[in-house]
Amino acid sequence: MADTPDQTADKIVYILNGPNLNLLGTREPETYGHATLSDVEALCVRTAAEFGLSAYCRQSNHEGGLIDLIHEARGRGAVGIIINAGAYSHTSIALHDALVGVKIPTVEVHISNIHAREEFRHHSFTARAAFASICGFGIDGYRLAISGLAARIGAKAKDKARA
């Protein structure tokens, strides 16, 4: 993925992935599947393009790095954020506050069904800062999140017959 968002794109969506998601494909495949983070990013780029959006995909194992990216999204005029904050979803009031502070429509994504897992995963601080939360659909949850965000902001799917 590019190091900076496409400055020519009118509608940028930040796709943010948190700790350990760089290990997708090898980490607990019985829980997270065999798709890699590159697969997730490619899916997001394709799906966003279907709605005339540009996906800017980033991953950080550091809470502060994710907060910096959320702030950057506001500075770049992003129209939305899709965030899988991983375990930080359940612990980080700072991520919650950053998402609330930037006032950008946000969808929280989790690859696994967090409600069918350990009790400590059932609560999400980031979900409280999002207008929607999607879990349990594997990496297809990212596609669903982008589609939902597009509907929320009024981005229409491009007519594939004319493309």
mmCIF file with all atom_site columns, N, CA, C and O in Angstrom, residues 6 30 57 62 76 103-104 113 130 137 151:
data_model
loop_
_atom_site.group_PDB
_atom_site.id
_atom_site.type_symbol
_atom_site.label_atom_id
_atom_site.label_alt_id
_atom_site.label_comp_id
_atom_site.label_asym_id
_atom_site.label_entity_id
_atom_site.label_seq_id
_atom_site.pdbx_PDB_ins_code
_atom_site.Cartn_x
_atom_site.Cartn_y
_atom_site.Cartn_z
_atom_site.occupancy
_atom_site.B_iso_or_equiv
_atom_site.pdbx_formal_charge
_atom_site.auth_seq_id
_atom_site.auth_comp_id
_atom_site.auth_asym_id
_atom_site.auth_atom_id
_atom_site.pdbx_PDB_model_num
ATOM 1  N N  . ASP A 1 6   ? -3.886  8.832   -1.414 1.00 0.00 ? 6   ASP A N  1
ATOM 2  C CA . ASP A 1 6   ? -3.929  9.432   -2.739 1.00 0.00 ? 6   ASP A CA 1
ATOM 3  C C  . ASP A 1 6   ? -4.498  10.843  -2.615 1.00 0.00 ? 6   ASP A C  1
ATOM 4  O O  . ASP A 1 6   ? -5.670  11.018  -2.299 1.00 0.00 ? 6   ASP A O  1
ATOM 5  N N  . GLU A 1 30  ? -7.508  -21.111 12.972 1.00 0.00 ? 30  GLU A N  1
ATOM 6  C CA . GLU A 1 30  ? -8.817  -21.676 13.326 1.00 0.00 ? 30  GLU A CA 1
ATOM 7  C C  . GLU A 1 30  ? -9.783  -20.585 13.790 1.00 0.00 ? 30  GLU A C  1
ATOM 8  O O  . GLU A 1 30  ? -11.001 -20.745 13.711 1.00 0.00 ? 30  GLU A O  1
ATOM 9  N N  . CYS A 1 57  ? -4.912  1.964   3.625  1.00 0.00 ? 57  CYS A N  1
ATOM 10 C CA . CYS A 1 57  ? -4.795  0.873   4.592  1.00 0.00 ? 57  CYS A CA 1
ATOM 11 C C  . CYS A 1 57  ? -3.504  0.984   5.398  1.00 0.00 ? 57  CYS A C  1
ATOM 12 O O  . CYS A 1 57  ? -2.418  1.098   4.815  1.00 0.00 ? 57  CYS A O  1
ATOM 13 N N  . HIS A 1 62  ? 0.929   -0.473  17.755 1.00 0.00 ? 62  HIS A N  1
ATOM 14 C CA . HIS A 1 62  ? 1.078   0.524   18.809 1.00 0.00 ? 62  HIS A CA 1
ATOM 15 C C  . HIS A 1 62  ? -0.168  1.398   18.925 1.00 0.00 ? 62  HIS A C  1
ATOM 16 O O  . HIS A 1 62  ? -0.627  1.977   17.938 1.00 0.00 ? 62  HIS A O  1
ATOM 17 N N  . ARG A 1 76  ? -6.660  14.954  6.768  1.00 0.00 ? 76  ARG A N  1
ATOM 18 C CA . ARG A 1 76  ? -6.706  14.676  5.325  1.00 0.00 ? 76  ARG A CA 1
ATOM 19 C C  . ARG A 1 76  ? -8.126  14.687  4.768  1.00 0.00 ? 76  ARG A C  1
ATOM 20 O O  . ARG A 1 76  ? -8.346  14.409  3.606  1.00 0.00 ? 76  ARG A O  1
ATOM 21 N N  . LYS A 1 103 ? -14.764 13.021  14.853 1.00 0.00 ? 103 LYS A N  1
ATOM 22 C CA . LYS A 1 103 ? -16.111 13.132  14.278 1.00 0.00 ? 103 LYS A CA 1
ATOM 23 C C  . LYS A 1 103 ? -16.170 12.646  12.823 1.00 0.00 ? 103 LYS A C  1
ATOM 24 O O  . LYS A 1 103 ? -16.788 13.283  11.964 1.00 0.00 ? 103 LYS A O  1
ATOM 25 N N  . ILE A 1 104 ? -15.537 11.517  12.554 1.00 0.00 ? 104 ILE A N  1
ATOM 26 C CA . ILE A 1 104 ? -15.573 10.885  11.231 1.00 0.00 ? 104 ILE A CA 1
ATOM 27 C C  . ILE A 1 104 ? -16.409 9.614   11.359 1.00 0.00 ? 104 ILE A C  1
ATOM 28 O O  . ILE A 1 104 ? -16.179 8.830   12.287 1.00 0.00 ? 104 ILE A O  1
ATOM 29 N N  . ASN A 1 113 ? -16.131 -13.643 15.864 1.00 0.00 ? 113 ASN A N  1
ATOM 30 C CA . ASN A 1 113 ? -17.288 -13.197 16.643 1.00 0.00 ? 113 ASN A CA 1
ATOM 31 C C  . ASN A 1 113 ? -16.819 -13.000 18.080 1.00 0.00 ? 113 ASN A C  1
ATOM 32 O O  . ASN A 1 113 ? -16.704 -13.954 18.844 1.00 0.00 ? 113 ASN A O  1
ATOM 33 N N  . ALA A 1 130 ? -18.284 4.158   17.278 1.00 0.00 ? 130 ALA A N  1
ATOM 34 C CA . ALA A 1 130 ? -18.616 3.830   15.894 1.00 0.00 ? 130 ALA A CA 1
ATOM 35 C C  . ALA A 1 130 ? -20.124 3.848   15.691 1.00 0.00 ? 130 ALA A C  1
ATOM 36 O O  . ALA A 1 130 ? -20.886 3.618   16.631 1.00 0.00 ? 130 ALA A O  1
ATOM 37 N N  . PHE A 1 137 ? -17.758 -12.321 10.520 1.00 0.00 ? 137 PHE A N  1
ATOM 38 C CA . PHE A 1 137 ? -17.872 -12.615 9.095  1.00 0.00 ? 137 PHE A CA 1
ATOM 39 C C  . PHE A 1 137 ? -16.521 -12.880 8.435  1.00 0.00 ? 137 PHE A C  1
ATOM 40 O O  . PHE A 1 137 ? -16.428 -12.883 7.209  1.00 0.00 ? 137 PHE A O  1
ATOM 41 N N  . ALA A 1 151 ? -23.069 3.592   2.233  1.00 0.00 ? 151 ALA A N  1
ATOM 42 C CA . ALA A 1 151 ? -24.493 3.932   2.350  1.00 0.00 ? 151 ALA A CA 1
ATOM 43 C C  . ALA A 1 151 ? -24.683 5.099   3.307  1.00 0.00 ? 151 ALA A C  1
ATOM 44 O O  . ALA A 1 151 ? -25.473 6.015   3.040  1.00 0.00 ? 151 ALA A O  1
#
